[in-house]
mmCIF file of C-alpha atoms and ligand atoms in Angstrom:
data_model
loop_
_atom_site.group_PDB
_atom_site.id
_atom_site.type_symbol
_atom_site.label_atom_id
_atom_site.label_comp_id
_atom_site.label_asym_id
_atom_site.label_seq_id
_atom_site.Cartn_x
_atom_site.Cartn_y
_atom_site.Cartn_z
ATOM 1 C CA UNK A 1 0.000 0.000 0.000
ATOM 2 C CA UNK A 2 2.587 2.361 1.132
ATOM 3 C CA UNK A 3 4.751 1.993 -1.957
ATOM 4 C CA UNK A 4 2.056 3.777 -4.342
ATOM 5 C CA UNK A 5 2.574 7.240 -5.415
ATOM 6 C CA UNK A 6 1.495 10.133 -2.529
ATOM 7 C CA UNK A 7 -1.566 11.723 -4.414
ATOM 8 C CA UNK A 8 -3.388 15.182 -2.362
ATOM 9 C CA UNK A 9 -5.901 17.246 -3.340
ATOM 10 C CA UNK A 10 -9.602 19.144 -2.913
ATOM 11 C CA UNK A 11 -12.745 16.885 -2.726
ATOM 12 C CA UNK A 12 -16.106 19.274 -2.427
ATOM 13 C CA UNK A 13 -19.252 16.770 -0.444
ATOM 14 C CA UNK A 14 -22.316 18.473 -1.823
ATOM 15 C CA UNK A 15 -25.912 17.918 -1.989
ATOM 16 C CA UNK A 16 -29.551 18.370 -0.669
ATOM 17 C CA UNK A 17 -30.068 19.557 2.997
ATOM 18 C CA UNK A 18 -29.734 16.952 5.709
ATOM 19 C CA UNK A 19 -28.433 14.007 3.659
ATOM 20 C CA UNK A 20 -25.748 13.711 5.539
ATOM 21 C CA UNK A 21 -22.497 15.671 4.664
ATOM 22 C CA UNK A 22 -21.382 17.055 7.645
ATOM 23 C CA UNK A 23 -21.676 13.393 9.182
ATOM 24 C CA UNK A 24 -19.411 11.905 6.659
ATOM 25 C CA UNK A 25 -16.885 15.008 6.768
ATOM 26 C CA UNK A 26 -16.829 14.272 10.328
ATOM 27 C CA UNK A 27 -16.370 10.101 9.805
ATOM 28 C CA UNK A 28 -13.963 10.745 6.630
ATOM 29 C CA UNK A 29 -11.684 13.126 9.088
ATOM 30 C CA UNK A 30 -12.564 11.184 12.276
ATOM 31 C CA UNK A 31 -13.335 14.194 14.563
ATOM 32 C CA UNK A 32 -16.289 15.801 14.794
ATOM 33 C CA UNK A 33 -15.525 18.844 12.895
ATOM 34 C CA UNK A 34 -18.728 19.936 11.680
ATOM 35 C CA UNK A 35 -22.113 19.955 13.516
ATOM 36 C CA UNK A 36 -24.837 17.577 12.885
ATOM 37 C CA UNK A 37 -28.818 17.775 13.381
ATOM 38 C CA UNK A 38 -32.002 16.198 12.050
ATOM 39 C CA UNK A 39 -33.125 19.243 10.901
ATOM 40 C CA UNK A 40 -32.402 20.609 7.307
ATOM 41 C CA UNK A 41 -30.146 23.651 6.573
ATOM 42 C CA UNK A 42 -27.906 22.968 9.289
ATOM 43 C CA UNK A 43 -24.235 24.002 8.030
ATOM 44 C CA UNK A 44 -23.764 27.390 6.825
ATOM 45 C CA UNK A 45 -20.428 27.300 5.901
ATOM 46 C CA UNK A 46 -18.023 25.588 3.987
ATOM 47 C CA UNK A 47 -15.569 23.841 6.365
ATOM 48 C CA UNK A 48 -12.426 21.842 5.210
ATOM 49 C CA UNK A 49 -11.540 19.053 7.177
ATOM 50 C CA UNK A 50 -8.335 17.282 6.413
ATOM 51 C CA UNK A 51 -7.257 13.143 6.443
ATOM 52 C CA UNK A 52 -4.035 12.351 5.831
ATOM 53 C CA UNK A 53 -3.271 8.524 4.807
ATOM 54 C CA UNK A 54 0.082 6.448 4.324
ATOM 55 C CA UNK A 55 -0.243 7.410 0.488
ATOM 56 C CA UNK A 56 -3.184 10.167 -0.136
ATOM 57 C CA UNK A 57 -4.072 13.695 1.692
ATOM 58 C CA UNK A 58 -7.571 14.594 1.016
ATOM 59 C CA UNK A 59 -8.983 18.023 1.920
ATOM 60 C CA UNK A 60 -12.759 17.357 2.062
ATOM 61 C CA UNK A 61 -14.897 20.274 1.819
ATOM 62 C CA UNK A 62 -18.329 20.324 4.069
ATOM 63 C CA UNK A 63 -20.995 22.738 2.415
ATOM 64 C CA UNK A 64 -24.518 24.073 3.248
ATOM 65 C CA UNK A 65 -27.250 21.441 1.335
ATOM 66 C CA UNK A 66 -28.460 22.649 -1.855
ATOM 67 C CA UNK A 67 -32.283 23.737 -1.906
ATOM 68 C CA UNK A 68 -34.195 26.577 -3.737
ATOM 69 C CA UNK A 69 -33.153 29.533 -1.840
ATOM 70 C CA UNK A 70 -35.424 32.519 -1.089
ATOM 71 C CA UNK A 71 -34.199 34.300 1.772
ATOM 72 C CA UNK A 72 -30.647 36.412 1.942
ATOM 73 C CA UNK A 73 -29.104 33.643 4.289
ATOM 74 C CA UNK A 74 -30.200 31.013 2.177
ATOM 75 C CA UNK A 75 -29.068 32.163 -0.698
ATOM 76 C CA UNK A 76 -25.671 32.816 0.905
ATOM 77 C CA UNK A 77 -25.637 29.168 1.932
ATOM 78 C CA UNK A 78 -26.296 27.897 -1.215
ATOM 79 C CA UNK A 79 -24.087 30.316 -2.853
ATOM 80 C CA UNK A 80 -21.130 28.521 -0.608
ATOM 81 C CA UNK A 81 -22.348 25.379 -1.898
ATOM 82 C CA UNK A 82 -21.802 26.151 -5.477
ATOM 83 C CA UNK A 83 -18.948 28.270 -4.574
ATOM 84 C CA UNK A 84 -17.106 25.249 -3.549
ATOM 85 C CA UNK A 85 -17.638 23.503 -6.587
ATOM 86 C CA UNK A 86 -15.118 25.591 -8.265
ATOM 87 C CA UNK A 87 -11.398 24.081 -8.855
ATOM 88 C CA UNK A 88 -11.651 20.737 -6.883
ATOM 89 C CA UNK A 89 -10.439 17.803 -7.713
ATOM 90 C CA UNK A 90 -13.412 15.368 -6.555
ATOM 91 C CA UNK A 91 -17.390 16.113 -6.700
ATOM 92 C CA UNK A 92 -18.824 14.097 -4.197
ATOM 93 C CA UNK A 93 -22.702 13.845 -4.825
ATOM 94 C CA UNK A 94 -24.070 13.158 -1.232
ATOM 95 C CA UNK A 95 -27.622 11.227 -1.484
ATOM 96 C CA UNK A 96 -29.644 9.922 0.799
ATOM 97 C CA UNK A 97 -30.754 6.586 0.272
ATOM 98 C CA UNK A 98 -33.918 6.083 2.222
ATOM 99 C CA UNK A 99 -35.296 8.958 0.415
ATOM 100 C CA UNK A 100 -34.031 8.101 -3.205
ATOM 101 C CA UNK A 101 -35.486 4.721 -2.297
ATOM 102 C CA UNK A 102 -38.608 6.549 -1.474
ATOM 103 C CA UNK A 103 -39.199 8.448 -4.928
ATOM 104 C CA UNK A 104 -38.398 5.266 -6.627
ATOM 105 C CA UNK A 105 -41.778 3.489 -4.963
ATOM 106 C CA UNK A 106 -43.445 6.815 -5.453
ATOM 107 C CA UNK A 107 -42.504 6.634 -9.356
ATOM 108 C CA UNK A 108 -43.187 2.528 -9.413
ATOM 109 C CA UNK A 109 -46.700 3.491 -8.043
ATOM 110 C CA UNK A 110 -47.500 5.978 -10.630
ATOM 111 C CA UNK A 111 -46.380 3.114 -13.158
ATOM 112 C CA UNK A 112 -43.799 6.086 -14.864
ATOM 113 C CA UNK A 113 -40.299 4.150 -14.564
ATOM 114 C CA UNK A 114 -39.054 5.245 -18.107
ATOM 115 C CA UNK A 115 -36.806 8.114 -18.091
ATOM 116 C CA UNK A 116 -38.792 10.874 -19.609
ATOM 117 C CA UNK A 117 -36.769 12.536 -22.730
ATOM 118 C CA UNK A 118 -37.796 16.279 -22.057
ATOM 119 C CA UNK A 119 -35.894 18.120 -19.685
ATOM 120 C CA UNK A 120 -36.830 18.671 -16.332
ATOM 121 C CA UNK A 121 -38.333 21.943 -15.531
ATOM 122 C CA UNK A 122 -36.226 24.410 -15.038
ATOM 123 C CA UNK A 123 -36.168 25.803 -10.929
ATOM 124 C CA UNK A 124 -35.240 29.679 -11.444
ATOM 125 C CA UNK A 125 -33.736 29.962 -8.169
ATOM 126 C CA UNK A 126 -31.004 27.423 -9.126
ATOM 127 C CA UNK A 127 -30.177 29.065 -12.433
ATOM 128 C CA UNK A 128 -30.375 33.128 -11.096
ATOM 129 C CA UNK A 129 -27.633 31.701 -8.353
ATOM 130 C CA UNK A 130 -25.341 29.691 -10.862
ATOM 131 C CA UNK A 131 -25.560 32.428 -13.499
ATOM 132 C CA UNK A 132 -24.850 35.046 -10.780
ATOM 133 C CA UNK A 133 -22.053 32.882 -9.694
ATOM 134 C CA UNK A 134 -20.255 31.645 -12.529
ATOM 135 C CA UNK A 135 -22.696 32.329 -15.798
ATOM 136 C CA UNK A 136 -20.837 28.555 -16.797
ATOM 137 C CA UNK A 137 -22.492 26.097 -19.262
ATOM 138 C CA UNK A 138 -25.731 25.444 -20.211
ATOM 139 C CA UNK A 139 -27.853 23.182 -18.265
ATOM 140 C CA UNK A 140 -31.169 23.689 -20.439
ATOM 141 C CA UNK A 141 -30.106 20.862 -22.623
ATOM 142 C CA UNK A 142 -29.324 18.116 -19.518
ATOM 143 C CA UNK A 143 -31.953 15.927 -19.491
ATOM 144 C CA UNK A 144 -31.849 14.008 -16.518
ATOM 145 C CA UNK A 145 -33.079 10.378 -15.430
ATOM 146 C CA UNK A 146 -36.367 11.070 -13.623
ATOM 147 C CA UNK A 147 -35.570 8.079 -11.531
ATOM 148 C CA UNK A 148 -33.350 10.189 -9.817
ATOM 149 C CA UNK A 149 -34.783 12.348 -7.335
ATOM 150 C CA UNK A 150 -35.886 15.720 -8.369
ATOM 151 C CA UNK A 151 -33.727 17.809 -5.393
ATOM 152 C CA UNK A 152 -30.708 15.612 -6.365
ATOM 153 C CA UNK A 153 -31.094 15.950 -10.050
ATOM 154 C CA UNK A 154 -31.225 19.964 -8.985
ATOM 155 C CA UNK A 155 -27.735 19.428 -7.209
ATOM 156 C CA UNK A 156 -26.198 17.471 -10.369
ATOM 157 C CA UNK A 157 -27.372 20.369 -12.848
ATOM 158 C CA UNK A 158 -25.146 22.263 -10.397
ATOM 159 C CA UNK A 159 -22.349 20.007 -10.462
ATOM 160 C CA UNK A 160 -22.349 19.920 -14.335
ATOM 161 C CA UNK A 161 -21.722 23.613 -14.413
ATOM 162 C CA UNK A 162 -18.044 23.121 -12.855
ATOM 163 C CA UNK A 163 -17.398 19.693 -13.104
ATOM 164 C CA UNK A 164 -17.153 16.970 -15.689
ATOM 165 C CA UNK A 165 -17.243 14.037 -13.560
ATOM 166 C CA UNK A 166 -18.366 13.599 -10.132
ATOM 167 C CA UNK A 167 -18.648 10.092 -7.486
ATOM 168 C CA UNK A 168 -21.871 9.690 -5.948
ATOM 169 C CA UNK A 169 -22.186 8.351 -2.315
ATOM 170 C CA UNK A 170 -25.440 6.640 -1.190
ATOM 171 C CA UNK A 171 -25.820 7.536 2.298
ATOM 172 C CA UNK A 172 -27.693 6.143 5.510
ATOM 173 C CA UNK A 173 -27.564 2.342 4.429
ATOM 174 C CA UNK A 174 -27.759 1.045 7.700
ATOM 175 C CA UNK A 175 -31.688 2.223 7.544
ATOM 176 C CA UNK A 176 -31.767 -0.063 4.199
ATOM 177 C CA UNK A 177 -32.761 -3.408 3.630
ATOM 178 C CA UNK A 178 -30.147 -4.403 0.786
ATOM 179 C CA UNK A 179 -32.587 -5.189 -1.730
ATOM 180 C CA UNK A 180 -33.655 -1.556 -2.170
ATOM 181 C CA UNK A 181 -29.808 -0.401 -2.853
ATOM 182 C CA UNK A 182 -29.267 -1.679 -6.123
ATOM 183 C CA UNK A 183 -32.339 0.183 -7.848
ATOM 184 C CA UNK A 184 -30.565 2.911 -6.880
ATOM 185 C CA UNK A 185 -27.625 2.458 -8.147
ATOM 186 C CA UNK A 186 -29.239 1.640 -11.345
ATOM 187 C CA UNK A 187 -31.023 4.731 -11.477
ATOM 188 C CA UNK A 188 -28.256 7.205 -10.143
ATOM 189 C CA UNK A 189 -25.812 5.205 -12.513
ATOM 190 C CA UNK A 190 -28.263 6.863 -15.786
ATOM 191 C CA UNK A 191 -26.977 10.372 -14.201
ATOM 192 C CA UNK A 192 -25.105 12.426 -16.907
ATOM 193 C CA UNK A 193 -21.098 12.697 -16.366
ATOM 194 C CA UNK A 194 -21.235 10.132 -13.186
ATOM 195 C CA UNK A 195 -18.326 8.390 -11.982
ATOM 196 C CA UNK A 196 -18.283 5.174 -9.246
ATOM 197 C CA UNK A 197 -21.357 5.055 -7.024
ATOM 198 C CA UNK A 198 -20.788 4.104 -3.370
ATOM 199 C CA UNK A 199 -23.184 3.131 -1.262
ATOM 200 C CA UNK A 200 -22.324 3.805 2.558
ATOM 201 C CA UNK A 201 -23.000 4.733 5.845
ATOM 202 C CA UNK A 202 -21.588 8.095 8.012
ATOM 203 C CA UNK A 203 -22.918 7.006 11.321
ATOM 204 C CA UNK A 204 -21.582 3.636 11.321
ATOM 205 C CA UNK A 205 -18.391 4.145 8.373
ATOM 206 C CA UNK A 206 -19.910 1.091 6.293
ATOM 207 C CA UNK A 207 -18.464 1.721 2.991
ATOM 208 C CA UNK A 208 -16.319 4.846 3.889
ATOM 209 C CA UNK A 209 -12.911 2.683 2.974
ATOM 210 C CA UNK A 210 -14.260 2.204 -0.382
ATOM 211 C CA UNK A 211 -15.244 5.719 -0.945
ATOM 212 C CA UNK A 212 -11.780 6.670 0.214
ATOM 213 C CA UNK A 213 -10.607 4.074 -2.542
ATOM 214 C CA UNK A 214 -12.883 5.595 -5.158
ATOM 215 C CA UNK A 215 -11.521 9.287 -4.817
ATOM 216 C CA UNK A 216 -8.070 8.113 -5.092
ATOM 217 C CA UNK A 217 -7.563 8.014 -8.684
ATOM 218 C CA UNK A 218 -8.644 11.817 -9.223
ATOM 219 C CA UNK A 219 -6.322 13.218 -6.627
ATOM 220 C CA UNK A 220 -3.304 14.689 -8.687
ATOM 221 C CA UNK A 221 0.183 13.342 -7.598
ATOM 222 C CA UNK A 222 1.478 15.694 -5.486
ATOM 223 C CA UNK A 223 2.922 16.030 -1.691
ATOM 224 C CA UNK A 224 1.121 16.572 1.188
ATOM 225 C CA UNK A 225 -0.323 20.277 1.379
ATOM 226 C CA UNK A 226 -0.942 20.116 5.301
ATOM 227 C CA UNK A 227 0.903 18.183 8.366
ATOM 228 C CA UNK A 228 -0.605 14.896 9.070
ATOM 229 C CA UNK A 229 -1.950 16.584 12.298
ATOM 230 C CA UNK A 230 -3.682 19.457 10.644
ATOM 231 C CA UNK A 231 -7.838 18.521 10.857
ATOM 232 C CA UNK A 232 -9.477 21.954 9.708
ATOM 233 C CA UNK A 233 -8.285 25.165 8.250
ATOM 234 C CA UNK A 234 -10.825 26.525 11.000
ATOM 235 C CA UNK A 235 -10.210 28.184 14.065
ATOM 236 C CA UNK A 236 -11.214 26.789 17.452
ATOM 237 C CA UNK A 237 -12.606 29.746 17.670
ATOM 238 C CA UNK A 238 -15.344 28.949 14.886
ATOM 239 C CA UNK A 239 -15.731 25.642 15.990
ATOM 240 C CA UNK A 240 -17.118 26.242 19.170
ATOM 241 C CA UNK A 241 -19.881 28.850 17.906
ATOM 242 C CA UNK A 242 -20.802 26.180 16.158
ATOM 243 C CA UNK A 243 -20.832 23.767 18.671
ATOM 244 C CA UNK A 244 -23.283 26.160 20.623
ATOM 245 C CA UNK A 245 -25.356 26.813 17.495
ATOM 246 C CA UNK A 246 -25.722 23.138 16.940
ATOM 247 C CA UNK A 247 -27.132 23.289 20.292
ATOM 248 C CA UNK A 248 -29.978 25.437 19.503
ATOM 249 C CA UNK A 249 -30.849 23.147 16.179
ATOM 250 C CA UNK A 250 -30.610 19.786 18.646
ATOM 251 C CA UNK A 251 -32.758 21.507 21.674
ATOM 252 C CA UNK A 252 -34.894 24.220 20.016
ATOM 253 C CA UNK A 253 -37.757 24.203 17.770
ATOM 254 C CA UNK A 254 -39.776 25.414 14.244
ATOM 255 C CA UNK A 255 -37.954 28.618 13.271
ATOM 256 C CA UNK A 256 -36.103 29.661 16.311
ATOM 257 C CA UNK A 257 -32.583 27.746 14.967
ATOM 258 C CA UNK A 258 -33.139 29.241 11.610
ATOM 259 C CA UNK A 259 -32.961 32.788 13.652
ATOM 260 C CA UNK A 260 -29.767 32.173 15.573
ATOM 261 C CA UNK A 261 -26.213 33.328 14.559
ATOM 262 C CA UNK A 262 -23.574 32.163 17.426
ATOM 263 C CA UNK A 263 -20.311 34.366 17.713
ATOM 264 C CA UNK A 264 -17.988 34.066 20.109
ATOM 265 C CA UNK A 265 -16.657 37.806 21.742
ATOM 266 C CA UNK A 266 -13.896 36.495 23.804
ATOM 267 C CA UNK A 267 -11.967 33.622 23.841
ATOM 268 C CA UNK A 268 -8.999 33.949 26.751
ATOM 269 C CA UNK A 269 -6.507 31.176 27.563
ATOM 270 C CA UNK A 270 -6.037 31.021 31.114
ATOM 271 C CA UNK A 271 -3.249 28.923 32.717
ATOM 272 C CA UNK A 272 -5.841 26.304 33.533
ATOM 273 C CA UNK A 273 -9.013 26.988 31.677
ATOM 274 C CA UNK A 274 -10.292 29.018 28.196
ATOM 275 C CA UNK A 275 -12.771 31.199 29.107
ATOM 276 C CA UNK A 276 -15.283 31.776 26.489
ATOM 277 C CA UNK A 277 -17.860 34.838 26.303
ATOM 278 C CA UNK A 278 -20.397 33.853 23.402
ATOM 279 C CA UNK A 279 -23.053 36.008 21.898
ATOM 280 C CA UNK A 280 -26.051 34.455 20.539
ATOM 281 C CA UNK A 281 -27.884 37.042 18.243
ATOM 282 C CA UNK A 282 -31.838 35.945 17.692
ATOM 283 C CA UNK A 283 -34.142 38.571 15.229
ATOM 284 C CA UNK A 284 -37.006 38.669 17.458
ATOM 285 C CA UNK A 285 -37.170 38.991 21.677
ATOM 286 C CA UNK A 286 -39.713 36.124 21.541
ATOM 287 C CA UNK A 287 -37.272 33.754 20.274
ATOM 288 C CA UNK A 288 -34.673 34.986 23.292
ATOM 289 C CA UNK A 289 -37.628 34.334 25.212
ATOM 290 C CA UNK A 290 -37.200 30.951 24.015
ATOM 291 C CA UNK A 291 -33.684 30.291 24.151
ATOM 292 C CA UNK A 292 -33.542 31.426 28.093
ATOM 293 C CA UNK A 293 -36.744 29.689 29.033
ATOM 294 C CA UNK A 294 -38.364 29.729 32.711
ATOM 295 C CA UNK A 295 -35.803 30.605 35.163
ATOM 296 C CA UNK A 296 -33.308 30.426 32.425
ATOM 297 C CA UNK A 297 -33.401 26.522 32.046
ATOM 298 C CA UNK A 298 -33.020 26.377 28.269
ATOM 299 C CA UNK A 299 -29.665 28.379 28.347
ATOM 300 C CA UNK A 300 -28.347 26.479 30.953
ATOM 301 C CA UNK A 301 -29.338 23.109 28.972
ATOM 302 C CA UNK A 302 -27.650 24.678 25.636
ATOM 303 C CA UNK A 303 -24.505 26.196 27.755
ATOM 304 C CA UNK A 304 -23.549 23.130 29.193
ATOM 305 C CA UNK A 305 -24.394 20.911 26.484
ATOM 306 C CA UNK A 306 -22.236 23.371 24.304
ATOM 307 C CA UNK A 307 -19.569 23.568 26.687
ATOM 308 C CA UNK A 308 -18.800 19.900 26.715
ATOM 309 C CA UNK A 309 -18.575 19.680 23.308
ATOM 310 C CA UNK A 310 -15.683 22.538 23.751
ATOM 311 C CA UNK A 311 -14.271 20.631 26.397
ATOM 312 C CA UNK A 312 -13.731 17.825 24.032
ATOM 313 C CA UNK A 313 -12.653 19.827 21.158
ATOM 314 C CA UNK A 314 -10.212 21.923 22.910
ATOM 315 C CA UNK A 315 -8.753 19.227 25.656
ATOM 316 C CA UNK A 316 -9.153 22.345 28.054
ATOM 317 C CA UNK A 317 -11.512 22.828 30.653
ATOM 318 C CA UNK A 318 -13.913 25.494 29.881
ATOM 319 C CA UNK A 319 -15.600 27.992 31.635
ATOM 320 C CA UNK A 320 -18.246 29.715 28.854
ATOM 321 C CA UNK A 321 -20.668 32.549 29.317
ATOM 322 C CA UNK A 322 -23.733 33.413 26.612
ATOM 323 C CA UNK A 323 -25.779 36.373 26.361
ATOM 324 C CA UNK A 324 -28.603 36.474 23.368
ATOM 325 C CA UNK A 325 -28.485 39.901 22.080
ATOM 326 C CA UNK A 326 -31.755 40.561 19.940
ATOM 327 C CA UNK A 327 -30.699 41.958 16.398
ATOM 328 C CA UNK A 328 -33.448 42.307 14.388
ATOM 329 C CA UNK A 329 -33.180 40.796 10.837
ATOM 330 C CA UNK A 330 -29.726 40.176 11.102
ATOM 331 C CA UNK A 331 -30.552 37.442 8.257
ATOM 332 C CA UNK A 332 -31.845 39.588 6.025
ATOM 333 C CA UNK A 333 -28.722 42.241 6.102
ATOM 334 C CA UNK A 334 -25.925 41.669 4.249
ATOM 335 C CA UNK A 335 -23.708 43.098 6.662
ATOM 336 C CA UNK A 336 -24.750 40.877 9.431
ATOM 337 C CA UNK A 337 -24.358 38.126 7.323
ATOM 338 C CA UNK A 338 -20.642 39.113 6.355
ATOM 339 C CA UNK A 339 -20.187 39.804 9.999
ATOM 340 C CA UNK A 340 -20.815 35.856 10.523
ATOM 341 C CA UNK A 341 -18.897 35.128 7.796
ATOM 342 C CA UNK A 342 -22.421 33.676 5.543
ATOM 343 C CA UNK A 343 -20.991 36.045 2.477
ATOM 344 C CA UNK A 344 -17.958 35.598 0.920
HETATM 345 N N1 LIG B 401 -29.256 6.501 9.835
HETATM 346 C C1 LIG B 401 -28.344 7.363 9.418
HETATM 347 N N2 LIG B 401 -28.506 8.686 9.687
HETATM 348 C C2 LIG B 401 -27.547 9.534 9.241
HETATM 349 C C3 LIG B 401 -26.428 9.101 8.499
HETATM 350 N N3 LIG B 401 -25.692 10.191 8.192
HETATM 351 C C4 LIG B 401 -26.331 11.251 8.721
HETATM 352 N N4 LIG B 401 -27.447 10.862 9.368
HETATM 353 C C5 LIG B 401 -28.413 11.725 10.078
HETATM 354 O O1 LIG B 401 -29.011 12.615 9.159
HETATM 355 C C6 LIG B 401 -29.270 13.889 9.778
HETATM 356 C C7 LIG B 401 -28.606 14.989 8.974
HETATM 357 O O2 LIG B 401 -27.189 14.837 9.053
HETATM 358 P P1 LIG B 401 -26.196 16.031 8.695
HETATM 359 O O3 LIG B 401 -24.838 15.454 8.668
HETATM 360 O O4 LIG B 401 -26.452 17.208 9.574
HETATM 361 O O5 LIG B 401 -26.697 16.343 7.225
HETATM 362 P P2 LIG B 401 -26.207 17.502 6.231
HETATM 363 O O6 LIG B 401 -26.286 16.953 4.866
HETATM 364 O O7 LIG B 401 -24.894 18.021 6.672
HETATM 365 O O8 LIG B 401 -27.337 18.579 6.438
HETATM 366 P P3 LIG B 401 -27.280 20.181 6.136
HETATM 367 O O9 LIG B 401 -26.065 20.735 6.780
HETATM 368 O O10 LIG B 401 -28.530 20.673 6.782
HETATM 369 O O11 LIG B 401 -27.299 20.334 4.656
HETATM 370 C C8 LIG B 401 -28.733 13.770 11.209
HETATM 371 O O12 LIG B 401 -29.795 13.456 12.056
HETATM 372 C C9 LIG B 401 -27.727 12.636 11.106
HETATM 373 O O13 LIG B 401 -27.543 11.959 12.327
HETATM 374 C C10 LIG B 401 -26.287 7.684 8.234
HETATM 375 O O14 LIG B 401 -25.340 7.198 7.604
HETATM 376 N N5 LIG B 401 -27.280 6.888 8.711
HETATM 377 MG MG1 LIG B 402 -24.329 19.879 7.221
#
């Protein structure tokens, strides 16, 4: 194994909201690097995380799910998304299987299995962002299997527009009887430009050595970029807002973690603690309402939930204040949202 050339280089996970990216970055890197939560539109950001084997270095790239964007934020997110399309070396097409498996019932129901010849209807959203972004290629004329599901045949049309090849990885398999896998394949395998399809699993790393095997071949030969012990290009700093705002998506409901930017205002190393003074900004005083809770329960819940997640990123013991600070639409103004660092 050893003796084979050292190959490094930039692979982009991308796809619809909560199918499971930032659980594979994390599984791929083997630290939890980026948060996780059942809810959709979860990352914001693009995050690197970097694995370093006896022969490859592969710098993954986490990015927000790719949906029809309305809002400023949203757009921003998806905008990331696309954004880190550009100049990698590996697309990885993140699907989840349970719900491909899903559409392919829906479609065997409705007795329409043959791939339909016209194009897809176009989604404007998608096209006003890529044309914004990049004005690349031509999607109009991909026509696209309509066995594969209409939110990931959204995120290929992306794909198409800065890639010409891309791996696709069938996530969440250990909620799948085997039998329903291969259909997918079959379908996903009809997808225009696609490269090896690997089913696997992020929560339980089914799969994940093959994957590894499959983005070998399209790393360039080249040294190591980063020291073995390099995991993120992102500061600890960044990691633990998130780790509070993940928080708020785990123990908070309906539009209240859609509301929430975390930022951390002081972050002090102390001989033997890191004391860390976090802001949480919410739009509306009902949803600070919400994040305090009777006699401040909810915040004490979310601190200390947050703060042992720091504890076990940073190896420190630490001692962490949060205040909410109301700041109305901070989603909807663009200097808010470069303040959080949601615009490039
Ligand atoms: N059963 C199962 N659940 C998974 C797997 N991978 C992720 N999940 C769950 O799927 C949900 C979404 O996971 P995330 O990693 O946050 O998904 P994401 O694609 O990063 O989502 P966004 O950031 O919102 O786009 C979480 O509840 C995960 O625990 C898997 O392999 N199997
Ligand atoms: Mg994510």
């Amino acid at each position: 194994m050893s003796q084979r050339v050292f190959r490094c280089g930039y692979a982009t996970l991308i796809g619809q909201p909560n199918v499971g990216k930032s659980t594979l970055l994390n599984r791929l890197v083997g630290e939890k690097l980026a948060i996780v939560s059942p809810k959709p539109q979860t990352t914001r950001d693009q995050i690197r995380g970097i694995w370093t084997g006896p022969d490859s270095q592969v710098i993954f790239l986490d990015t927000p799910g790719v949906h029809q964007a309305r809002s400023p934020l949203n757009r921003a997110m998806v905008g990331q998304a696309i954004e880190a399309l550009e100049s990698v070396d590996v697309v990885i097409l993140v699907i989840d299987g349970q719900e491909a498996g899903r559409w392919l019932d829906r479609l065997g129901k409705r007795g329409t299995e043959m791939p339909t010849l016209a194009p897809p209807p176009m989604e404007p959203d998608e096209l006003e962002i890529g044309d914004r972004m990049e004005g690349k290629g031509d999607d109009k004329k991909v026509s696209i299997d309509d066995r594969i599901a209409p939110g990931d045949r959204r995120v290929i049309r992306q794909i198409l527009r800065y890639s010409h090849r891309y791996l696709i990885a069938i996530n969440k398999i250990d909620r799948m009887a085997p039998r329903k896998i291969l259909p997918i394949i079959a379908a996903y395998a009809n997808a225009p430009a696609v490269g090896p399809i690997v089913p696997i699993s992020a929560r339980t790393g089914d799969g994940i050595q093959a994957l590894r095997e499959a983005i070998r071949p399209w790393l360039p030969e080249r040294e190591a970029e980063f020291e073995p012990d390099e995991l993120t290009d992102r500061s600890l700093r960044f990691l633990c807002a998130e780790l509070l705002r993940e928080q708020v998506f785990l123990q908070t409901r309906d539009e209240v973690p859609y509301g929430v930017a975390c930022e951390i205002e002081v972050w002090e190393e102390l001989p033997d603690l890191t004391h860390v003074k976090a802001i949480v900004h919410v739009e509306k005083q009902a949803q600070r309402g919400i994040l305090v809770g009777k006699g401040g329960q909810q915040m004490k819940a979310l601190a200390s939930a947050a703060r042992e997640g720091m504890e076990q990123l940073t190896g420190r013991k630490v001692f962490l204040e949060v205040h909410v600070r109301v700041e109305p639409q901070w989603s909807e103004r663009m200097e808010m949202l470069k303040q959080f660092g949601y615009v490039l």
